[in-house]
Structure formats: structure tokens, C-alpha cells
Coordinates of C-alpha atoms and ligand atoms in Angstrom, one line a residue:
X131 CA 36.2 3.0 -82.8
X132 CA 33.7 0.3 -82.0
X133 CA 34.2 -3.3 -80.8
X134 CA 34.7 -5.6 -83.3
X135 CA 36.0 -9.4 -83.2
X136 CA 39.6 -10.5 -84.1
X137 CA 41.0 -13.9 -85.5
X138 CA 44.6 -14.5 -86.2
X139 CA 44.7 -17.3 -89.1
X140 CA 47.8 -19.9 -88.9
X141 CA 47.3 -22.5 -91.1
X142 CA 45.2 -23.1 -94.3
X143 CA 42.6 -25.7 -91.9
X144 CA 41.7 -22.5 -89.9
X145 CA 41.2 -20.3 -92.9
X146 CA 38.8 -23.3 -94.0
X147 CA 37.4 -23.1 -90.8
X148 CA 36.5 -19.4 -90.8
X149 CA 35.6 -19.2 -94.4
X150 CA 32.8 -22.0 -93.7
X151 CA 31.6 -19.9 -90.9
X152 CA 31.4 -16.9 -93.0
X153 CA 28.8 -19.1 -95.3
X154 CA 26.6 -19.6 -92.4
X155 CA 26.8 -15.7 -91.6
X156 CA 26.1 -14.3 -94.7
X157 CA 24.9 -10.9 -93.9
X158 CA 27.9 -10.1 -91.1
X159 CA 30.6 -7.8 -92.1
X160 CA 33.9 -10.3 -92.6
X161 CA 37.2 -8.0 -93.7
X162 CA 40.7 -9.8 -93.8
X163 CA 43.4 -7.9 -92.8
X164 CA 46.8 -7.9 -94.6
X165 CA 48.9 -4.6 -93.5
X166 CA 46.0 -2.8 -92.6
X167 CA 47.3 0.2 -94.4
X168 CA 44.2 0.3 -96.1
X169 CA 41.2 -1.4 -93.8
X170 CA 42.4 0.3 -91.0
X171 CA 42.0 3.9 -91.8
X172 CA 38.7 3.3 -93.5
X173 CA 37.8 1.6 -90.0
X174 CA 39.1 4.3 -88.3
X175 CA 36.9 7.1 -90.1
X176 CA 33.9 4.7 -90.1
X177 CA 33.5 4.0 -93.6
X178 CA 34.1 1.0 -93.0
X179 CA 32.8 -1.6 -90.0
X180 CA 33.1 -4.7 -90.1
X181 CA 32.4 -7.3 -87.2
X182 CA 35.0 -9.4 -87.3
X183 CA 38.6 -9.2 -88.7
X184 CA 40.5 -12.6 -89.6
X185 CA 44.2 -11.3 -89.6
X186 CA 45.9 -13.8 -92.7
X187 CA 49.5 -12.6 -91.6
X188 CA 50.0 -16.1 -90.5
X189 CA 49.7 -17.2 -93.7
X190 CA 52.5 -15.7 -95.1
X191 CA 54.2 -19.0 -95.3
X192 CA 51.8 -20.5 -97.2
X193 CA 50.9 -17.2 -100.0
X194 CA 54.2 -15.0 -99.0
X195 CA 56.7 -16.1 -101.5
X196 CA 58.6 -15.1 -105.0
X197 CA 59.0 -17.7 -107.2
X198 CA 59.7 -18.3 -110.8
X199 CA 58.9 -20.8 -113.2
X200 CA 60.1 -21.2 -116.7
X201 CA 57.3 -19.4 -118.3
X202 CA 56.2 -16.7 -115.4
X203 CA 56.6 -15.2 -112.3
X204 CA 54.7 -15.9 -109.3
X205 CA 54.2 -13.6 -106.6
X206 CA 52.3 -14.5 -102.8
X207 CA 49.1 -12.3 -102.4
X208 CA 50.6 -11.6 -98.8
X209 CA 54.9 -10.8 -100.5
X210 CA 54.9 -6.9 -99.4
X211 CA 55.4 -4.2 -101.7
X212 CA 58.7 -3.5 -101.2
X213 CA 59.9 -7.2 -101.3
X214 CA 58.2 -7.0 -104.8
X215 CA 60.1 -3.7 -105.7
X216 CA 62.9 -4.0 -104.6
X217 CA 63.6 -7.7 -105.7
X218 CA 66.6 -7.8 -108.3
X219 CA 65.2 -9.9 -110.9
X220 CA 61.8 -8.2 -111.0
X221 CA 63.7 -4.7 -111.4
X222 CA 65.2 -6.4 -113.7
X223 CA 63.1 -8.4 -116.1
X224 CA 59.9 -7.2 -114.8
X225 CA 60.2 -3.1 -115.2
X226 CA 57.0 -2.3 -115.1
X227 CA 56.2 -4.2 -111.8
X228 CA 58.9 -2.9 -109.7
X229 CA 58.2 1.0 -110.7
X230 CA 54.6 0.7 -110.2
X231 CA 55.5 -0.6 -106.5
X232 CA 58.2 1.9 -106.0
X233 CA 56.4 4.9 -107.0
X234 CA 53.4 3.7 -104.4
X235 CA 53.0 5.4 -101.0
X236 CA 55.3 5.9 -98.9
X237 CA 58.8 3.3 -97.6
X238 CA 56.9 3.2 -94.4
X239 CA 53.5 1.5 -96.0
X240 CA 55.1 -0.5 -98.7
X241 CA 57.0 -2.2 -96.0
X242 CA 54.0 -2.8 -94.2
X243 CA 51.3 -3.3 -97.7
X244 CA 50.9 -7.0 -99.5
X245 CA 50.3 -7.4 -102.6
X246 CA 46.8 -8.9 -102.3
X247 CA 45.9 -5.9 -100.2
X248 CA 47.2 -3.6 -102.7
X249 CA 44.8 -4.7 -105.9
X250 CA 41.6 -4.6 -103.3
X251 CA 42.7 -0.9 -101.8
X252 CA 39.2 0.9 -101.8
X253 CA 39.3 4.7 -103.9
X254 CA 40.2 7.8 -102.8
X255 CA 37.2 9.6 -103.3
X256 CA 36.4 12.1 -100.3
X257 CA 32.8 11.8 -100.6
X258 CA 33.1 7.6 -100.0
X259 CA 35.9 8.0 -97.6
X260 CA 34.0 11.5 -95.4
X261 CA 31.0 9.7 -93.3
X262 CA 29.8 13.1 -93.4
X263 CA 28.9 13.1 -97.0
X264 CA 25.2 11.5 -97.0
X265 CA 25.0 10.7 -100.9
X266 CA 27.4 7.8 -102.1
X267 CA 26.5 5.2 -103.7
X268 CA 29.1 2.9 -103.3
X269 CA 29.4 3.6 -99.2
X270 CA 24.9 3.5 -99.6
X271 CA 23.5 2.2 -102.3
X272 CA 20.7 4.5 -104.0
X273 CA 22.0 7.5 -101.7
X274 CA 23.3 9.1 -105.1
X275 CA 26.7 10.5 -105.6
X276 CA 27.9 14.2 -104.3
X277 CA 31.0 13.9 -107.1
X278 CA 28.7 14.3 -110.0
X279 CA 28.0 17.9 -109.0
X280 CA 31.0 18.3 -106.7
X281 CA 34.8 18.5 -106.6
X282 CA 35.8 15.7 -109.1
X283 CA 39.1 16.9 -109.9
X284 CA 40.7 13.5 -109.0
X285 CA 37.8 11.4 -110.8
X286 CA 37.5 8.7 -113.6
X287 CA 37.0 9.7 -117.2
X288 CA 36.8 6.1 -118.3
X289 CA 34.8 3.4 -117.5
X290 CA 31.8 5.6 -116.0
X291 CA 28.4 5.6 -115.0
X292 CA 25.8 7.8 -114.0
X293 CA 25.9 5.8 -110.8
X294 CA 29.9 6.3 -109.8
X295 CA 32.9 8.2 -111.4
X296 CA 35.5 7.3 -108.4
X297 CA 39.1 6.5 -110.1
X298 CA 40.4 2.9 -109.0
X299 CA 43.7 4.5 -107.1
X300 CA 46.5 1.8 -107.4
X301 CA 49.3 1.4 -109.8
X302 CA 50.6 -2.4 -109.7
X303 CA 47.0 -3.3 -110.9
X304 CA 47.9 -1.6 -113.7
X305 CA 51.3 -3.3 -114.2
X306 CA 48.9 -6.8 -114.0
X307 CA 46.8 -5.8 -116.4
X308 CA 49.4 -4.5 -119.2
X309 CA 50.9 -7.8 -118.5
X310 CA 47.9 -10.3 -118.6
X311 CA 48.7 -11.6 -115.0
X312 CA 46.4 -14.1 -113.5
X313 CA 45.2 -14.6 -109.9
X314 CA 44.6 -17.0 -107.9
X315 CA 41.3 -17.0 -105.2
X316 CA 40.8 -19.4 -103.2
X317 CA 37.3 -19.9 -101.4
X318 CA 35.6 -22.7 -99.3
X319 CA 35.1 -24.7 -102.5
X320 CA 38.5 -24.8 -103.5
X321 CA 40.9 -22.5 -105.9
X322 CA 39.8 -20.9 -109.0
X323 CA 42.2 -18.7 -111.2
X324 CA 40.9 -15.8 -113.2
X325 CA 43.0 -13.6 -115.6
X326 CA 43.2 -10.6 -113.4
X327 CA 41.6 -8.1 -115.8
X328 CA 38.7 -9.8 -115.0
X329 CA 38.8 -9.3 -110.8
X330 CA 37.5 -5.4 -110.9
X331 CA 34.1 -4.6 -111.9
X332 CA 33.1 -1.1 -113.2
X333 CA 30.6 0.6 -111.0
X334 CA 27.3 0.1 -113.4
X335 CA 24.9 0.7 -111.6
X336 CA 25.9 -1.4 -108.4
X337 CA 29.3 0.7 -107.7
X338 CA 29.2 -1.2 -104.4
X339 CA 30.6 -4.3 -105.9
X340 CA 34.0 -3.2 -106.9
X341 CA 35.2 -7.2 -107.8
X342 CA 33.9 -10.5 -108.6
X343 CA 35.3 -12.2 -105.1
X344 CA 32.5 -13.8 -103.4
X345 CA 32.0 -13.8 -99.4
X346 CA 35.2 -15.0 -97.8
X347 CA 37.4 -15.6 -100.9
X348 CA 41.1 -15.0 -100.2
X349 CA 43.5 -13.8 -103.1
X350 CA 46.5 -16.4 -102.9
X351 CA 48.7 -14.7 -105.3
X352 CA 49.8 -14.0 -109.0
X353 CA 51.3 -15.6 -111.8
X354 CA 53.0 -12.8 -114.4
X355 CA 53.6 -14.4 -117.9
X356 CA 57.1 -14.0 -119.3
X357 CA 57.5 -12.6 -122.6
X358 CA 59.1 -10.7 -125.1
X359 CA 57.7 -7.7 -124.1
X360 CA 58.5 -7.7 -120.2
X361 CA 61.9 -6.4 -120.4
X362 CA 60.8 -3.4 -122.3
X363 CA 58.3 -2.4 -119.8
X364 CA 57.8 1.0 -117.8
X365 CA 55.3 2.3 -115.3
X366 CA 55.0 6.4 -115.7
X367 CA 53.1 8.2 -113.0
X368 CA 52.3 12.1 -113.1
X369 CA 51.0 13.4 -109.8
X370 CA 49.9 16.2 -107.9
X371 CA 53.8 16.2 -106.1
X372 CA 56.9 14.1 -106.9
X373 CA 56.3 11.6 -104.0
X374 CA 53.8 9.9 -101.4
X375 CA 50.7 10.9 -103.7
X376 CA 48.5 8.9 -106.1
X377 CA 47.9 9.2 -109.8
X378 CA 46.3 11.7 -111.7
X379 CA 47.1 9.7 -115.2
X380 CA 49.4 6.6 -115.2
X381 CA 50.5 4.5 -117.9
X382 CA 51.9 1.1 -117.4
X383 CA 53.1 -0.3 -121.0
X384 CA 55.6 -2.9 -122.1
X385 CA 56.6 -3.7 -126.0
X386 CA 58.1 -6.3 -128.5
X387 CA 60.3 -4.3 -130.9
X388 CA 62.0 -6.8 -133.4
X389 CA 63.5 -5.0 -136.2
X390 CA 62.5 -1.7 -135.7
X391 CA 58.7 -2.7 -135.5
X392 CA 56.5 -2.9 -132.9
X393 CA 55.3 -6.8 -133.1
X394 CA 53.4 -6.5 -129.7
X395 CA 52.7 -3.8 -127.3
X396 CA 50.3 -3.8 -123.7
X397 CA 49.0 -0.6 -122.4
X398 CA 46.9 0.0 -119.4
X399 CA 46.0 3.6 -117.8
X400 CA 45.6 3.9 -114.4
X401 CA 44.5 7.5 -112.5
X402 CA 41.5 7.9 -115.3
X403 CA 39.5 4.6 -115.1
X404 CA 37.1 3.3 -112.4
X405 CA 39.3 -0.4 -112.8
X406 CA 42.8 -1.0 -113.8
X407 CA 42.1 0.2 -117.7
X408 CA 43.7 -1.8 -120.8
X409 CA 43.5 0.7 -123.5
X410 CA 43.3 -2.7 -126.9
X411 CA 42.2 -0.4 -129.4
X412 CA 45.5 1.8 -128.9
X413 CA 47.6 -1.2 -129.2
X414 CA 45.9 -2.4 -132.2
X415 CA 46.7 1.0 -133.9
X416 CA 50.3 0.3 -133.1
X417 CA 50.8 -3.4 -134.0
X418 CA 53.3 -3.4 -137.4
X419 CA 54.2 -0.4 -136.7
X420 CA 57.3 2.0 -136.5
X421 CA 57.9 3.3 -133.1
X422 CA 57.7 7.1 -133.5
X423 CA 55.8 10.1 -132.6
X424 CA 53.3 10.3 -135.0
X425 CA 52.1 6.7 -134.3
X426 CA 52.5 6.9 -130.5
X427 CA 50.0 10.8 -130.8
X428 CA 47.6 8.6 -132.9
X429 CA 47.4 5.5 -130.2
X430 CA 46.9 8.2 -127.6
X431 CA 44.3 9.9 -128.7
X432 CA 42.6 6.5 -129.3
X433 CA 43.2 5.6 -125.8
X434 CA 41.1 8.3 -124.5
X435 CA 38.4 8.6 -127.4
X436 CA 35.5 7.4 -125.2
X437 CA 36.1 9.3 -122.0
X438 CA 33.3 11.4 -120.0
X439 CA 34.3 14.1 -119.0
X440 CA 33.4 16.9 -116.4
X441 CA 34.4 20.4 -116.1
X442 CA 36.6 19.7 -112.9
X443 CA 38.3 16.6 -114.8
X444 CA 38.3 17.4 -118.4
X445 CA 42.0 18.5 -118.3
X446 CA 43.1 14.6 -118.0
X447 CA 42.3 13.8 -121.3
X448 CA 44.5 16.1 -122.4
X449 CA 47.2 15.2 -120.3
X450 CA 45.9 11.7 -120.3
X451 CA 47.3 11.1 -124.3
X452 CA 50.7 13.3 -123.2
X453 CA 51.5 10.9 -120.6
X454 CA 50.8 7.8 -122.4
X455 CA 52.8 9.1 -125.7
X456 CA 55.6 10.2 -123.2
X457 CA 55.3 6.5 -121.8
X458 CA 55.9 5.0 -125.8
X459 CA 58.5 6.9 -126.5
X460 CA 60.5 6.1 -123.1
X461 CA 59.4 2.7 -123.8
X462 CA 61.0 2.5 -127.2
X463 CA 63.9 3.9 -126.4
X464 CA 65.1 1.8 -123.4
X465 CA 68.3 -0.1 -123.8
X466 CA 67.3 -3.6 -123.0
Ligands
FAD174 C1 48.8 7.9 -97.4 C2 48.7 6.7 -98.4 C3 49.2 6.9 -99.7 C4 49.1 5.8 -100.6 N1 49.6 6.0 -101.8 C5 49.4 4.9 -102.7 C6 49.8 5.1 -104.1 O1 50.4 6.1 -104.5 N2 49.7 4.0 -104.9 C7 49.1 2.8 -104.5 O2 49.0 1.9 -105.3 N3 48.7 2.7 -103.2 C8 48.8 3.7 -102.3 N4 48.3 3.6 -101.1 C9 47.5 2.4 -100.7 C10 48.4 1.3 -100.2 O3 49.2 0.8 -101.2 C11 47.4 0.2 -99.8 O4 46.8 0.7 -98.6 C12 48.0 -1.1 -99.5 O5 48.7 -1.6 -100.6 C13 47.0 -2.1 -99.0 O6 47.6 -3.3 -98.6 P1 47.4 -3.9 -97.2 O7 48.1 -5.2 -97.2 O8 47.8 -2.9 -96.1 O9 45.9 -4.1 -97.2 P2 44.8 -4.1 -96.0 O10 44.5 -2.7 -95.6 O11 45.2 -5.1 -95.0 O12 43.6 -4.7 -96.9 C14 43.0 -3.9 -97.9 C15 41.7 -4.6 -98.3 O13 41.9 -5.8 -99.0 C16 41.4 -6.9 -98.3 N5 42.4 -8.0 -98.3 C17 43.7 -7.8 -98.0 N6 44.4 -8.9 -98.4 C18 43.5 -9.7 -99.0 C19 43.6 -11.0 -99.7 N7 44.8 -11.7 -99.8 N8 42.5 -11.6 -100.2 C20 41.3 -10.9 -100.1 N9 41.1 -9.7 -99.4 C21 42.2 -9.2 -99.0 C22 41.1 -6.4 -96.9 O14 40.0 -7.1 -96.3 C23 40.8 -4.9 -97.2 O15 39.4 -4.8 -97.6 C24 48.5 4.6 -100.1 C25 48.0 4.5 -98.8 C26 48.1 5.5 -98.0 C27 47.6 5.3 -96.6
SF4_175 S1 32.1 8.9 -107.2 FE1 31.5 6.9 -106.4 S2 32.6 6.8 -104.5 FE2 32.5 9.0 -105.1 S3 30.7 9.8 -104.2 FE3 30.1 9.1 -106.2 S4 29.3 7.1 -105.8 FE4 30.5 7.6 -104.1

């Protein structure tokens, strides 16, 4: 480890305070830390270094709550995974949120992991994560990328470049994004809210901005729209083992069945995508229509009809459009 400085933030006045200093300091390293589940191991294998942490812990009063309104949900940035999973309403009413928190990690981290921590978790690719690896270019920019050539197994299909193919590793994003959440950032200037699709970028060719959040923004929280749909929602994961593992393909989905007919329906892939992946041509295949087999096949393959492929991740297209039909046909039959 090397020394690096450490704030505890109280009160919104001193995250004011140390989000004006960060304007002034433009080029020094600023990380806040949540649970740490993430920053801290990325600290500790010196991928990542920055020179000062601002613990927002003490904030948790301000962004650590579950609410609901008429029309949503609202969840704290800083509410821990496991508050969010376990909650009864959002197990309830909210499906797809709770399994895609539940099926995270381990008990031990979700107790410790926010929410706000879990959208911005950096990915799982060895070659970022392994100092030892010189060419990355989303640890160093221009150094090139060792996963083109090497072990990609784990890797995006969707949502590529030539610069980056690392897979965005977390599932509630997912659950967000099938459900058009919104989140709220708040900077030195004030709040803005942005629908949350919008908060990841794909890597381009600058894979080392991985959202829109400027210097010193902090993610206050969500707001999850109710609707017709969010009762009939599921999140299915297929992994490498049963438990305490991250996706290979993931499909977070939630429907409107009236009459037999599928009025509306939200996918989004996770596992296979450099961002939390809305797959809108799939559900447009599927609006009007019965919810069966044939139609769910169809949607799938549609899902997946731009992904770039490599030899070492080919196979997830394949299984990919098996998970997601799978996903459909739970999701039509669930009693709701
Ligand atoms: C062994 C292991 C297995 C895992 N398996 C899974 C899995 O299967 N699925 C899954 O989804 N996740 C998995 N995770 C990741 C885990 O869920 C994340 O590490 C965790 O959610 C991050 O939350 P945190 O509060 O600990 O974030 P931190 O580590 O505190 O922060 C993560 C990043 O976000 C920034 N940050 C934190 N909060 C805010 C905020 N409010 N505003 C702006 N920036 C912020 C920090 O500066 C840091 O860069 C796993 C982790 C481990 C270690
Ligand atoms: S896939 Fe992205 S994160 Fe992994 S080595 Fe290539 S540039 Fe780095």
C-alpha cells in the first residue's frame, strides 16, 4: 500500500466543501468510498491509486433511505444491497430488483456494498485488474489491450470496440436499465438527474471513461418507475458456479401481459455488453404479441444479431439467446 489521505464526510456542507476543493485540483486522484468492496481491492493490487479518499458513509442519513412515492420507488445511492434485496415490498413488486441484488456476491459484501457503489463497480477483466499486464487501455490509455489476442472467455460481445471488449460485471444495473430508472448526481453546481441508461459509456475509443460523472460528482440515489410491467419482472443469471460468481449472460426483463398479449415488455442483458445492455429491437419484435416460444426464439436471436465475437467468447451468443428465451418464458408464466 502507499499513503494516501482520508476524509470522513458528515454533512452535505462538507461534501460541498471537498467537492470545491476537487475543482481546484483537477489532476489529483479523488475516489469516494462507499463499502470499499470494490475501491479497496483495486487499491490493494495497485490498479487503482488515488490520493485521497472522502469516505460518504456519513452520509447515509441524507442518501441512505427506501422510499416510495405514488408513481416510483426511490432508493439512497448509499441503501446496501441487501437492505435492497431483502426489503419486502421490493421482493414483492419490484422482482427484478431484489434477484439481481440477491444473486450478487456474496451475504458478507452485500451487507457491506451500496447501491451507488454497485452501478460504478469497475470490470473484471484480468488484464485491467493484473498491474502486471503492460497493455490496457482502459488502466493506460494507448497501451493497447492483451484481451484482444488473449484469454477473453469472460468478455463483451456487445457494445465493442477495437479499443476495449471488457464486460460491465454487475447485475442491478441491469434491473435499472430494463426498468428505465433514473439517477440522481449531485455535483458542486447542484443536482442533475439523468435516465440511468445514459450514466455508462461504451469504451469507443477512450475505454478509460466508463460514465458521464464529472470530477467529484456523487450518485445520490434512484427513482424506479412503477408500472404495469414491474410485478412481472425476473432477473436470470447463468454462471460459471451456482453462487458468489459473476455473469456470463444475464437477462433482466419485466412484461405487461393483458389478455394474453404482450402490450409491453423491457429487456436488458448483462454478462455480454461493455454497459448495462437494453436489447429495443427485441422488444419491438414482441410488442402485440402472443407469449410463446416461437416469438420469444425470434426476440432472442434479435437480441444478439450485432455481437462481435472472438473464438474464446463466441459460445455466449449461443447461450446468450437460450438464456434470454428461458428468461420470457419464466417471465410469462409467473403468477402475479
Ligand atoms: C468477490 C466478489 C464477487 C462479486 N460478485 C458480484 C456479482 O456477482 N455481481 C455484482 O453485481 N457485483 C459483484 N461484486 C461487486 C460488488 O457488488 C461491488 O464491489 C459493490 O457493489 C461495490 O459497492 P461498494 O459500496 O463497496 O463500492 P466502493 O468499493 O466503495 O466504490 C466503488 C466505486 O464507486 C465509487 N463510488 C461509490 N459510491 C459512490 C457514489 N455514491 N457516487 C459516486 N461514486 C461512488 C467509488 O469511488 C469507487 O470508485 C463482487 C465483488 C467481489 C469482491
Ligand atoms: S478488454 Fe479493456 S479492460 Fe481488458 S485489457 Fe482490453 S482494454 Fe483493458
Amino acid at each position: 500500500m502507499y499513503p494516501f489521505g482520508y476524509q470522513r464526510i458528515d454533512t452535505p456542507q462538507a461534501l460541498k466543501a471537498a467537492q470545491q476543493r476537487q475543482r481546484g485540483e483537477a489532476d489529483k486522484a479523488v475516489s469516494y468510498l462507499a463499502g470499499g468492496t470494490t475501491l479497496l481491492d483495486l487499491m490493494k493490487l495497485g490498479t487503482l491509486a488515488p490520493a485521497e479518499i472522502l469516505d460518504i458513509n456519513g452520509l447515509a442519513h441524507d442518501y441512505g433511505d427506501i422510499s416510495w412515492a405514488d408513481d416510483e420507488l426511490r432508493l439512497g445511492a448509499l441503501v446496501r444491497m441487501s437492505a435492497a434485496a431483502d426489503h419486502p415490498r421490493i421482493r414483492s413488486d419490484f422482482p427484478v430488483i431484489a434477484q439481481s441484488l440477491d444473486l450478487a456476491a456474496s451475504p458478507q459484501i452485500r451487507n457491506m456494498a451500496s447501491l451507488g457503489g454497485n452501478v460504478l463497480q469497475r470490470t473484471r477483466c484480468n488484464y485491467f485488474r493484473q498491474t502486471g499486464w503492460t497493455a490496457c487501455n482502459k488502466r493506460q490509455p494507448g497501451s493497447g489491450c492483451a484481451a484482444m489476442e488473449g484469454v477473453n472467455r469472460k468478455h463483451a460481445i456487445l457494445g465493442v470496440s477495437d479499443h476495449c471488449i471488457a464486460a460491465y460485471p454487475g447485475d442491478f444495473g441491469q434491473a435499472l436499465v430494463a426498468l428505465e430508472a433514473r439517477v440522481d448526481i449531485l455535483g458542486f453546481h447542484g443536482t442533475r438527474t439523468l435516465p440511468f441508461h445514459q450514466l455508462h459509456l461504451a469504451p469507443g475509443s477512450e475505454p478509460e471513461r466508463e460514465t458521464v460523472l464529472l470530477p467529484g460528482e456523487l450518485i445520490t440515489g434512484f427513482h424506479v418507475p412503477i408500472g404495469p410491467w414491474t410485478r412481472r419482472s425476473l432477473y436470470l443469471k447463468i454462471r460459471d458456479r451456482e453462487s458468489y460468481e459473476f455473469a456470463l449472460v444475464s437477462a433482466a426483463v419485466a412484461m405487461h401481459l393483458d389478455d394474453n398479449v404482450i402490450r409491453d415488455v423491457r429487456i436488458a442483458l448483462g454478462g455480454v455488453a461493455t454497459k448495462p445492455w437494453r436489447a429495443h429491437e427485441a422488444e419491438q419484435q414482441l410488442i402485440g404479441r402472443r407469449p410463446d416460444l416461437p416469438a420469444f426464439e425470434a426476440a432472442s436471436k434479435v437480441a444478439f444479431a450485432a455481437a462481435v465475437t472472438r473464438p474464446g467468447n463466441r459460445y455466449k451468443v449461443d447461450l446468450g439467446q437460450q438464456t434470454l428465451t428461458r428468461a420470457l418464458l419464466q417471465l410469462a408464466e409467473m403468477e402475479v
